[in-house]
XYZ file of N, CA, C and O in Angstrom:
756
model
N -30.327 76.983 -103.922
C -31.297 77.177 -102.852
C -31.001 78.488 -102.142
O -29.884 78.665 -101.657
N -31.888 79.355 -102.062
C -31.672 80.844 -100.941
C -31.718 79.982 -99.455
O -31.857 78.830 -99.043
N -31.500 81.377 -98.954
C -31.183 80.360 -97.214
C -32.293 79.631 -96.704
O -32.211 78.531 -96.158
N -33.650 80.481 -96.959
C -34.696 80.041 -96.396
C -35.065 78.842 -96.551
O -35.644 78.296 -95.612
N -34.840 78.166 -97.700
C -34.847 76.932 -98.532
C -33.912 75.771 -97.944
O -34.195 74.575 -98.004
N -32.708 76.329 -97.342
C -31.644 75.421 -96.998
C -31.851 75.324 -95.359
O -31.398 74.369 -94.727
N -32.481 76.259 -94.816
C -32.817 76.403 -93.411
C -34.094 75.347 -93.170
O -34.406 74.660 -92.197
N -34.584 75.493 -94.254
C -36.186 74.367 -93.717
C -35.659 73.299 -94.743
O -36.579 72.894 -95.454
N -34.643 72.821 -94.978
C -34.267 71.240 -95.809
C -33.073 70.847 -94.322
O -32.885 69.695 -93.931
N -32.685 71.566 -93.960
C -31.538 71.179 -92.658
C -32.761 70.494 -91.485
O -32.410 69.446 -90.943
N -34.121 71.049 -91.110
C -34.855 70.945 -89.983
C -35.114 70.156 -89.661
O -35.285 70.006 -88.451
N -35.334 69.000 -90.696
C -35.530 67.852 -90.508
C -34.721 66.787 -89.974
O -34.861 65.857 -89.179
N -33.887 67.238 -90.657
C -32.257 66.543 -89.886
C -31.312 67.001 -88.445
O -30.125 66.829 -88.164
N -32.477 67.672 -87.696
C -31.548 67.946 -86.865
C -32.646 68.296 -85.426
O -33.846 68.352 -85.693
N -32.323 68.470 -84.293
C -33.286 69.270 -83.634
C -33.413 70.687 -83.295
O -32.434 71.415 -83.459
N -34.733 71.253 -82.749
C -34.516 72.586 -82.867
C -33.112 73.448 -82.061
O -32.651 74.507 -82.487
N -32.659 72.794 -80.972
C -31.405 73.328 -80.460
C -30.221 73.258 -81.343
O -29.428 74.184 -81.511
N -30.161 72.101 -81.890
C -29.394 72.183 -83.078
C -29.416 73.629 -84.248
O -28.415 74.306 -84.484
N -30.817 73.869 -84.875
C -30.684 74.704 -85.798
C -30.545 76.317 -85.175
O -30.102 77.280 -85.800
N -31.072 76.313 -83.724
C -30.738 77.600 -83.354
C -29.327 78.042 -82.990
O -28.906 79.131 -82.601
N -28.569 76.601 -83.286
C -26.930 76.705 -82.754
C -26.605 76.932 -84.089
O -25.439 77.323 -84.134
N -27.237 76.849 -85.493
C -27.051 76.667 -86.836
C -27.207 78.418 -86.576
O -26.252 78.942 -86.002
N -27.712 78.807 -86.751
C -28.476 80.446 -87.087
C -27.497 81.147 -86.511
O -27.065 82.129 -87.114
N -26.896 80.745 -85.100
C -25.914 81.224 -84.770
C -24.853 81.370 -85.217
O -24.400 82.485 -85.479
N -24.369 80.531 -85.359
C -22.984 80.721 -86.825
C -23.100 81.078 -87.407
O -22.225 81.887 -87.716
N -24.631 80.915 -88.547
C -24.282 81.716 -89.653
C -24.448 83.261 -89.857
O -24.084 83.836 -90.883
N -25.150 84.005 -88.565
C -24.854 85.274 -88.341
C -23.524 85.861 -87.848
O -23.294 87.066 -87.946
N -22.480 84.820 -87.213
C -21.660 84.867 -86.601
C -20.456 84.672 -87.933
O -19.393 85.264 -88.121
N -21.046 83.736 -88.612
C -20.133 83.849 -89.946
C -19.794 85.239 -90.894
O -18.719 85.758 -91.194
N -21.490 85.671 -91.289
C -21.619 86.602 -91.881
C -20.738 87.238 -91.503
O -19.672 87.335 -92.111
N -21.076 87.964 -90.110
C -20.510 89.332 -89.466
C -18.835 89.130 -89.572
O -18.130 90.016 -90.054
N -18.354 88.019 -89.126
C -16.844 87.642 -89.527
C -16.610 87.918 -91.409
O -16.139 88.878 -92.018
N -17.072 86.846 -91.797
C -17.077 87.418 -93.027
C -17.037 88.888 -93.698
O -16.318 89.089 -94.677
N -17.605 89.611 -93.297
C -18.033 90.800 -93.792
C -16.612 91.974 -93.088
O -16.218 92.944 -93.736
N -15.984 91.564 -91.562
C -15.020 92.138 -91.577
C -13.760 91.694 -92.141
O -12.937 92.534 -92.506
N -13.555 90.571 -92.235
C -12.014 89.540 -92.668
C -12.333 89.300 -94.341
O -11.831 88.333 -94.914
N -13.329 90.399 -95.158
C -13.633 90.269 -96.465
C -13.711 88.915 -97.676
O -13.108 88.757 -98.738
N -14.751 88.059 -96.951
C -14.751 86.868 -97.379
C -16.277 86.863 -98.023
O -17.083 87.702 -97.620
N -16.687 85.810 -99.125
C -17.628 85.770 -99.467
C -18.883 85.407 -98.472
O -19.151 84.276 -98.065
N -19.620 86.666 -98.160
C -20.848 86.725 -97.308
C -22.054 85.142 -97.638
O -22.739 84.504 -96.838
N -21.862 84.980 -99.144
C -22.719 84.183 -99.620
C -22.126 82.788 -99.370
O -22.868 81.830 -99.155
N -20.298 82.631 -99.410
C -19.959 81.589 -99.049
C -20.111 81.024 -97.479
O -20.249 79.886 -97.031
N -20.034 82.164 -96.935
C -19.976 81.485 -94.879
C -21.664 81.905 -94.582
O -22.081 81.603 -93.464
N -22.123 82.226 -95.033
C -23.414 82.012 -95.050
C -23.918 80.256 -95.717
O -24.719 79.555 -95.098
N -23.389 79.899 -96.782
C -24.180 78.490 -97.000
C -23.369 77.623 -96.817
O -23.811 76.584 -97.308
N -21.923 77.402 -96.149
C -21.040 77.027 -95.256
C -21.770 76.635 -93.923
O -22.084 75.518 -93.511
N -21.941 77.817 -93.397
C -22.820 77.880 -92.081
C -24.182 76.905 -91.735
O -24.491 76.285 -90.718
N -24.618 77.007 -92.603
C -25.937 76.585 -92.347
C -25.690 75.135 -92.597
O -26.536 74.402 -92.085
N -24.645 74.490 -93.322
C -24.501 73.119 -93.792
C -23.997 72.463 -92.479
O -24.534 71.531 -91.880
N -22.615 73.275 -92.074
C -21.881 72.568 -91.143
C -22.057 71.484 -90.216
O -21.222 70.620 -89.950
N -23.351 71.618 -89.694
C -23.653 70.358 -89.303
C -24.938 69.579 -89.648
O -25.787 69.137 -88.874
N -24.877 69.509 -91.124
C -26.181 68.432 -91.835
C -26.306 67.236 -91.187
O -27.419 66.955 -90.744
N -25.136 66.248 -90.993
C -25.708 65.430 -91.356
C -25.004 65.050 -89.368
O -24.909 63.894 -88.956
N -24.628 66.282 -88.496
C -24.407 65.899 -87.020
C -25.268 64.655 -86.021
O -24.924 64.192 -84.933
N -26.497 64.343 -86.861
C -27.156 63.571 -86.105
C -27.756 62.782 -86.798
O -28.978 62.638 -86.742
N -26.869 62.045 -87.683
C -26.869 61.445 -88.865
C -26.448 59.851 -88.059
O -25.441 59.896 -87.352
N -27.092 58.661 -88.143
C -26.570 57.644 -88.039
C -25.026 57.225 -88.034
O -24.473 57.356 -89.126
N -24.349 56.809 -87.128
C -22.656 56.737 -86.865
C -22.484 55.716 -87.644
O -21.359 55.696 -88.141
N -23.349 54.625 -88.025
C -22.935 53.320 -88.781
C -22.856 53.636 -90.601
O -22.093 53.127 -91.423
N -24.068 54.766 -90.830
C -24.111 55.331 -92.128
C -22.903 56.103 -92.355
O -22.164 55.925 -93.324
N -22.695 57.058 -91.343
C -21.194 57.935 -91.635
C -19.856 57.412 -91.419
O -18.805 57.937 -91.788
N -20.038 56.091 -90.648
C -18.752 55.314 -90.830
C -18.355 54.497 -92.350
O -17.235 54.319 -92.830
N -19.686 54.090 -92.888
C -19.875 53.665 -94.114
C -19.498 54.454 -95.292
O -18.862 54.000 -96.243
N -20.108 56.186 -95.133
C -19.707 56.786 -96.211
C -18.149 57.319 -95.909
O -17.592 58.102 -96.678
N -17.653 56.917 -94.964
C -15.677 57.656 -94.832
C -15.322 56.370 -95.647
O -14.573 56.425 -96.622
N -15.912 55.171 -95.189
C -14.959 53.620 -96.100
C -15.118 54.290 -97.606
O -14.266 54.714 -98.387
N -16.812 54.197 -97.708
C -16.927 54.006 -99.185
C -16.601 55.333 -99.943
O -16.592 55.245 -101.171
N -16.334 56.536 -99.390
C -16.146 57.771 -100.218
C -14.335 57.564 -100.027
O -13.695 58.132 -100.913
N -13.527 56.839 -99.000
C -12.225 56.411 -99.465
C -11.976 57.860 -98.415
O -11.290 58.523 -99.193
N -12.063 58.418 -97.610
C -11.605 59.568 -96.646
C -10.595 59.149 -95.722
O -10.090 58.044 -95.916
N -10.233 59.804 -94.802
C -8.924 59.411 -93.965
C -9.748 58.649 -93.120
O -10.697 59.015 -92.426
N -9.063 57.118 -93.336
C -9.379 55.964 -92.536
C -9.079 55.958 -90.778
O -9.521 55.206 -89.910
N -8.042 57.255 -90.682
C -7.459 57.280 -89.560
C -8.902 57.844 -88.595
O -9.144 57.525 -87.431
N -9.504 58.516 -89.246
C -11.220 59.196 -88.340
C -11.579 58.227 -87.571
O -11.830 58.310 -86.368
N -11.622 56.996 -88.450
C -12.595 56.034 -87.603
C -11.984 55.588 -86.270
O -12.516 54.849 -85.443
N -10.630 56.232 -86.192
C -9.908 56.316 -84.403
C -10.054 57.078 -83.306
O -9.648 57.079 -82.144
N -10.890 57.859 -84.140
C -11.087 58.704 -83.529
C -12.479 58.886 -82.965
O -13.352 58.242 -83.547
N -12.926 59.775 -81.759
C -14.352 59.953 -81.285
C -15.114 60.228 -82.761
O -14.465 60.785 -83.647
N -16.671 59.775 -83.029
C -17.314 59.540 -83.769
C -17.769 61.461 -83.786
O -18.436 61.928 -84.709
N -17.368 62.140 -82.865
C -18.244 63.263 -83.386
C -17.383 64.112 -84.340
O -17.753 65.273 -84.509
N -16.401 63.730 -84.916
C -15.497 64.454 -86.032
C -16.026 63.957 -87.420
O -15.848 64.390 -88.559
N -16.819 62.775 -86.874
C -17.024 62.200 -88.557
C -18.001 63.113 -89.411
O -18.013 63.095 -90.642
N -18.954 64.048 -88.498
C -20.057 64.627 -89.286
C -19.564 66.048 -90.398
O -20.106 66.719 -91.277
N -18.293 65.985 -89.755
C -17.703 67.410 -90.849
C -17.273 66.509 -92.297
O -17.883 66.842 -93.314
N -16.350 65.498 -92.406
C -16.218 65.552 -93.634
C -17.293 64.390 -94.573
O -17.263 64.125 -95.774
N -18.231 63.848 -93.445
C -19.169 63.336 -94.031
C -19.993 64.869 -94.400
O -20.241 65.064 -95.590
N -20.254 65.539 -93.765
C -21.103 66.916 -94.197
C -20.788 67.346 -95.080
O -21.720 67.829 -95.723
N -19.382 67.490 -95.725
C -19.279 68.171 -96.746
C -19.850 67.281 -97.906
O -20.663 67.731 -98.713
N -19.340 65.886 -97.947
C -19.844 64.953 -98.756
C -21.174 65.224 -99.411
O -21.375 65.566 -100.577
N -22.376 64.928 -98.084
C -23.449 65.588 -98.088
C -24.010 66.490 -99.111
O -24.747 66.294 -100.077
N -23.298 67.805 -98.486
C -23.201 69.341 -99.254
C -23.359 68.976 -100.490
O -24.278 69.379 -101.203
N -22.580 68.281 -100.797
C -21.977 68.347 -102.336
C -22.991 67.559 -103.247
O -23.353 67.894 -104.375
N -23.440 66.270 -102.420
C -24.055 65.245 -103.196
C -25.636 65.828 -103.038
O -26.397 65.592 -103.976
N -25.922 66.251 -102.387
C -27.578 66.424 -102.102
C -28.086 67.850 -101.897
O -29.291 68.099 -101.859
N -27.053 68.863 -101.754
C -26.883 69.893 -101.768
C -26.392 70.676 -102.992
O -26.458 71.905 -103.025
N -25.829 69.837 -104.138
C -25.152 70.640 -105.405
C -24.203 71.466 -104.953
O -23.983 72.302 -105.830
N -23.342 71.688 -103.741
C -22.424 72.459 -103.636
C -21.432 72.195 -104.172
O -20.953 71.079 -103.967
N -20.685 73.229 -105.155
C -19.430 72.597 -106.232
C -18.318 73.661 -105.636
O -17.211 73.328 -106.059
N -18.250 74.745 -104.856
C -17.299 75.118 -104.054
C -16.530 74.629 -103.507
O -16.843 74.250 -102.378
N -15.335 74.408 -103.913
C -14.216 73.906 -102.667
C -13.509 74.063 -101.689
O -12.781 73.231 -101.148
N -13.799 75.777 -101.253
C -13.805 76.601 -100.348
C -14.790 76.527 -99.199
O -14.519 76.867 -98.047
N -15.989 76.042 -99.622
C -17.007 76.080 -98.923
C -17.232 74.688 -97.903
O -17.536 74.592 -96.714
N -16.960 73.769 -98.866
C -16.735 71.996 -98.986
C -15.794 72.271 -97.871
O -16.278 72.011 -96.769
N -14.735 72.670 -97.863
C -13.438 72.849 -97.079
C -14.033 73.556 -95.544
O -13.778 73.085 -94.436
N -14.837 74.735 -95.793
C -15.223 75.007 -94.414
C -15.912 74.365 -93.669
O -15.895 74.637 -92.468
N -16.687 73.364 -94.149
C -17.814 72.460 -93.690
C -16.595 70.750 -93.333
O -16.478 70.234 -92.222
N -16.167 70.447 -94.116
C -15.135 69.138 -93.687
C -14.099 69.455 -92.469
O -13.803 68.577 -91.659
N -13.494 70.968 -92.390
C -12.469 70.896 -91.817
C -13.070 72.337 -90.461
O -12.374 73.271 -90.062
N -14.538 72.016 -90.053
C -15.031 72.752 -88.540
C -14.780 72.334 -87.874
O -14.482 73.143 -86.995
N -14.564 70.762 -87.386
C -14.050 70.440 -85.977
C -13.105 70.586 -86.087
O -12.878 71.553 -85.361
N -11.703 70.128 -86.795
C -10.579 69.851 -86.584
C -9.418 70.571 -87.095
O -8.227 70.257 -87.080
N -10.286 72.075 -87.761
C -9.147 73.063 -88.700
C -8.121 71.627 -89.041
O -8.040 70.440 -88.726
N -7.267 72.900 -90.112
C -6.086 71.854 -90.376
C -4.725 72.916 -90.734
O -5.143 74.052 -90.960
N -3.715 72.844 -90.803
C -3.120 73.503 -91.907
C -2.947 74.366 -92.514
O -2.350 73.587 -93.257
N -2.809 75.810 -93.270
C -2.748 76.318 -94.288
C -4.553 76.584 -94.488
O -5.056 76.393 -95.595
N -5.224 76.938 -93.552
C -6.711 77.112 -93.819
C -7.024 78.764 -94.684
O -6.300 79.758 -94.634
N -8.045 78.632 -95.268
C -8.338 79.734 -96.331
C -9.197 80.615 -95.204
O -9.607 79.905 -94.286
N -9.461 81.676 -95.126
C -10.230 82.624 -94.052
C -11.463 82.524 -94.165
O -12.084 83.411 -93.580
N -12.306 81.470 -94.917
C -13.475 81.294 -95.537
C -13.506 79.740 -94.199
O -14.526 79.342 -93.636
N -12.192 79.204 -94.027
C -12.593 77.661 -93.426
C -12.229 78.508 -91.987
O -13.135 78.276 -91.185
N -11.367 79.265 -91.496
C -11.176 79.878 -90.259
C -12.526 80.440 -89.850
O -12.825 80.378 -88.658
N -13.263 80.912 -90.606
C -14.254 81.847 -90.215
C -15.351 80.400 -89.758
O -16.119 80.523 -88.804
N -15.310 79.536 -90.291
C -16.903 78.871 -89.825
C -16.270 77.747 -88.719
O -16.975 76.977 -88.066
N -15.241 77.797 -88.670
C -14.513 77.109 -87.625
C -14.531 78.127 -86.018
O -14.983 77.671 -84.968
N -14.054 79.268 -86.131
C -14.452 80.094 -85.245
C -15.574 80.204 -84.780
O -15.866 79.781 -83.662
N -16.637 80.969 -85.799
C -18.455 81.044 -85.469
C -18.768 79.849 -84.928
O -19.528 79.883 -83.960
N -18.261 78.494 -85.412
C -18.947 77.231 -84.448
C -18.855 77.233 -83.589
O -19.814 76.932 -82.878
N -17.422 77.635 -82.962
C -17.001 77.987 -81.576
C -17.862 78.926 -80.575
O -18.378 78.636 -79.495
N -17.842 80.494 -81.492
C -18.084 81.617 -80.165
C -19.749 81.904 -80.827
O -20.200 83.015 -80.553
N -20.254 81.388 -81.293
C -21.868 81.770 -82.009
C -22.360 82.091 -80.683
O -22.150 81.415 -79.676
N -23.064 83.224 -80.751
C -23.924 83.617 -79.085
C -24.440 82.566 -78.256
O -24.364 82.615 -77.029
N -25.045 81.468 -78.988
C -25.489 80.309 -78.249
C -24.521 79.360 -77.311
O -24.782 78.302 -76.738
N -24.066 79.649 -77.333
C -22.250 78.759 -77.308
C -22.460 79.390 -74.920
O -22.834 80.418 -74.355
N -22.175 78.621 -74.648
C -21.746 78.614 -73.432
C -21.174 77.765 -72.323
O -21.766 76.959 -71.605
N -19.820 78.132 -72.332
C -18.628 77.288 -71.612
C -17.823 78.062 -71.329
O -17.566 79.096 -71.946
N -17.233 77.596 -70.192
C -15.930 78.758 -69.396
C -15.390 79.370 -70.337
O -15.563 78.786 -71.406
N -14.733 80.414 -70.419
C -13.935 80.894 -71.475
C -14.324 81.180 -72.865
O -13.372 81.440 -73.601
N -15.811 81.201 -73.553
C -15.949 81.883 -74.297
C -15.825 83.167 -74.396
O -15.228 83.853 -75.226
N -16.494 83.462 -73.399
C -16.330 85.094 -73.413
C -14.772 85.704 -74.114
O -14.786 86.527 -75.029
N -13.747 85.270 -73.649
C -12.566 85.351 -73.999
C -12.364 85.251 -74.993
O -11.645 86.052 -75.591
N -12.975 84.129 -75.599
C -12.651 83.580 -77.135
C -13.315 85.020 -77.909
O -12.585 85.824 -78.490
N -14.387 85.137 -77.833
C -15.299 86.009 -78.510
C -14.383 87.564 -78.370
O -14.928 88.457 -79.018
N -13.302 87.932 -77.752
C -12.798 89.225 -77.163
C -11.881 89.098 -78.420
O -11.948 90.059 -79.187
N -10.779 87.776 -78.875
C -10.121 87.273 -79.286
C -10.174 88.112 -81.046
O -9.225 88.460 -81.748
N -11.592 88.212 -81.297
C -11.594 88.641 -82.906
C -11.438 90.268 -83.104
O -11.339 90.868 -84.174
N -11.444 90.759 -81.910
C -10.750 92.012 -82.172
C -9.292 91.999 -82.576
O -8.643 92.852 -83.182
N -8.983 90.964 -82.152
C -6.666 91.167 -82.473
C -6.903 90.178 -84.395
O -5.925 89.785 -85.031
N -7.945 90.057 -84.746
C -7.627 89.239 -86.063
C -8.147 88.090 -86.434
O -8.731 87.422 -85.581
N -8.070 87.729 -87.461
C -8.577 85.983 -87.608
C -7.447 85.367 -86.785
O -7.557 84.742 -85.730
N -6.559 85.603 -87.333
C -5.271 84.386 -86.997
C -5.238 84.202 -85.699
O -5.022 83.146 -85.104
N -5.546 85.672 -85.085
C -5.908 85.888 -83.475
C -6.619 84.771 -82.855
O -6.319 83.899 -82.039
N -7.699 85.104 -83.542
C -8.717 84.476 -83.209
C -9.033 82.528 -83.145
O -9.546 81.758 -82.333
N -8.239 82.382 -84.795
C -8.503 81.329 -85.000
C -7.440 80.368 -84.003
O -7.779 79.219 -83.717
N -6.240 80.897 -83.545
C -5.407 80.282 -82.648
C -5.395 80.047 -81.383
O -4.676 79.365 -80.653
N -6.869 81.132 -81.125
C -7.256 80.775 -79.800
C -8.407 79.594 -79.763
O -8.435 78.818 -78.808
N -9.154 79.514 -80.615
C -10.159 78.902 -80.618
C -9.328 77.175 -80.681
O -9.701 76.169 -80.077
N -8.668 77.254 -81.202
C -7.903 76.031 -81.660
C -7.173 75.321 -79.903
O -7.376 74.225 -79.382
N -6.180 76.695 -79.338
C -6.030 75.985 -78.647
C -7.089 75.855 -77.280
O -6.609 75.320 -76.280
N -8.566 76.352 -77.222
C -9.053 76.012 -76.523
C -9.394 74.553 -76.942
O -8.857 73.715 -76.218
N -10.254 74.003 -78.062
C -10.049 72.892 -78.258
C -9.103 72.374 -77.891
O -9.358 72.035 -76.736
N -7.819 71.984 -78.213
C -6.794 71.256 -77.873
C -6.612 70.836 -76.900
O -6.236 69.696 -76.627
N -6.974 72.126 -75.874
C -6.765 71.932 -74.109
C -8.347 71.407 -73.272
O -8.432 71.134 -72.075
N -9.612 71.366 -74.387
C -10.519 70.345 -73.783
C -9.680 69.302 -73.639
O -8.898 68.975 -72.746
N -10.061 68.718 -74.943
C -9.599 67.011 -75.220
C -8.836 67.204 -74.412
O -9.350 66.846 -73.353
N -7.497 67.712 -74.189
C -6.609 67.304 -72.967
C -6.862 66.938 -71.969
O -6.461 65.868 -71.512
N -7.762 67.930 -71.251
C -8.505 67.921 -70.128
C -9.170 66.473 -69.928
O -9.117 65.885 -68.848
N -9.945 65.835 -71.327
C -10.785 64.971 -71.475
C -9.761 63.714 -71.084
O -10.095 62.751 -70.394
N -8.837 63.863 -71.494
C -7.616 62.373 -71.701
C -8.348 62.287 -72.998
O -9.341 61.563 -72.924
N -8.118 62.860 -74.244
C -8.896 62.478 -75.237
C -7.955 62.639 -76.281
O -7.231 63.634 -76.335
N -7.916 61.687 -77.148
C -7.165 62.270 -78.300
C -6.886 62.952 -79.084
O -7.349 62.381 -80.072
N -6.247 64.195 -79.566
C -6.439 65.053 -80.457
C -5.726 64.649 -81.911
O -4.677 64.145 -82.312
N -6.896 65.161 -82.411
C -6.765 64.779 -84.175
C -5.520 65.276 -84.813
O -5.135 66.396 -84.479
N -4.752 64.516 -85.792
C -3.589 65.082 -86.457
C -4.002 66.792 -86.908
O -3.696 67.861 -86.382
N -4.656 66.523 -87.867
C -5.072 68.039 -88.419
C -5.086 69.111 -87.451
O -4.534 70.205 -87.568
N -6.087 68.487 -86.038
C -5.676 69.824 -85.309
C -4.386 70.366 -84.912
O -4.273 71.546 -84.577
N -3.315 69.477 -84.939
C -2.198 69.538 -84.154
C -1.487 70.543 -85.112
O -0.841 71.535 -84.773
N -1.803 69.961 -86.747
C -0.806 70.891 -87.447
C -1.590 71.720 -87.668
O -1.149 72.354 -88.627
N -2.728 72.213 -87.289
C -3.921 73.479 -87.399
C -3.172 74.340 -86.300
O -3.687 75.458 -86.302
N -2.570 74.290 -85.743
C -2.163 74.299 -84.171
C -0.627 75.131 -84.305
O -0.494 76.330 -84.061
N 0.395 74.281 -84.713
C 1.568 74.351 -85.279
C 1.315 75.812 -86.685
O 1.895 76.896 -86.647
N 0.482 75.441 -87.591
C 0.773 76.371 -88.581
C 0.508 77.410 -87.883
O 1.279 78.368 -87.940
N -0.590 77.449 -87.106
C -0.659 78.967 -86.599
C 0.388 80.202 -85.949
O 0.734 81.366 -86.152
N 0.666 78.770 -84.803
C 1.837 79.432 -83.964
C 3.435 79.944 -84.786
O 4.180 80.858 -84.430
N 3.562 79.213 -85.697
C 4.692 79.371 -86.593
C 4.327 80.650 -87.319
O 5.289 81.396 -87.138
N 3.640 81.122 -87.872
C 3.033 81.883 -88.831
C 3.495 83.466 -87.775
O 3.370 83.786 -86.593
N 4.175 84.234 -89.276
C 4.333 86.059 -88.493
C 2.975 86.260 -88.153
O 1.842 86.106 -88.609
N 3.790 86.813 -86.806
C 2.436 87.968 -86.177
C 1.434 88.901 -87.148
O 0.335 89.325 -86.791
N 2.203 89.178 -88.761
C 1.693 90.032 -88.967
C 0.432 89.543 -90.409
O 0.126 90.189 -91.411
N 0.029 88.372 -90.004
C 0.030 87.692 -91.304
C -1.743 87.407 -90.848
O -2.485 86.788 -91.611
């Protein structure tokens, strides 16, 4: 599918604030992409997926984490983490996406993880600072991609971290070691 194709198959599934928060990333991807030399074509149809199936029935996406066998531990978690690795699911099944790079940027947008590829940093970021985006401290975040991805992606991370805190909310394993790998990792890397 070209974008235009994947932009009017997403519309239906979502509302229009939704897809203009979609358009945002994925220009926000691109442009990341295009400096941190990542496939333009991958964070481009990354982007536009990321949140398919966000307003997707919670009883259906609790159903497909049992029945696709995913980390059982999600369902402990707030229901709005479930739409990333149900999304990739998605992607894959109704979308033909056979990328596992891509699959990976779309499962692991809320909650980074680990050892992330600059293809899953990049659409994890753009979800964050996409122009549409407005909350204390973006601005900051968005200043952040001048010092780098890693820069970048470690800020974005621990602004997350320090919502949920804020929230009394739980934060997800993955983010924690999304969190940890970063800070451990040379400055120069």
């Amino acid at each position: 599918m070209n974008r235009d194709d994947l932009i009017n198959a997403i519309r239906t599934r979502m509302p229009e604030k939704r897809i203009v928060h979609t358009l945002g990333v994925m220009d926000t991807a691109i442009r990341l992409a295009n400096v941190y030399g990542v496939s333009e074509k991958d964070a481009e149809l990354a982007a536009i997926l990321h949140d398919v199936v966000k307003f997707a029935d919670r009883e259906w996406m609790k159903q497909i984490i049992i029945d696709q066998q995913m980390d059982p531990t999600l369902l402990n978690f707030h229901h709005e983490l479930w739409h990333a690795p149900v999304g990739a699911f998605v992607a894959q099944q109704e979308f033909g996406v056979s990328n596992q790079d891509v699959l990976n940027a779309i499962c692991y947008h809320t909650t980074g993880r680990a050892n992330m590829t600059d293809l899953e940093k990049i659409i994890y970021c753009a979800d964050m600072i996409e122009p549409n985006r407005q909350f204390p401290g973006v601005d900051d975040l968005r200043q952040q991609d001048e010092l780098g991805l890693n820069a970048l992606m470690k800020a974005c991370v621990q602004r997350s971290i320090q919502f949920l805190l804020q929230k009394n909310q739980p934060v997800y394993p993955d983010s924690i070691h999304c969190y940890n790998d970063l800070v451990t990792r040379k400055e120069n890397d």
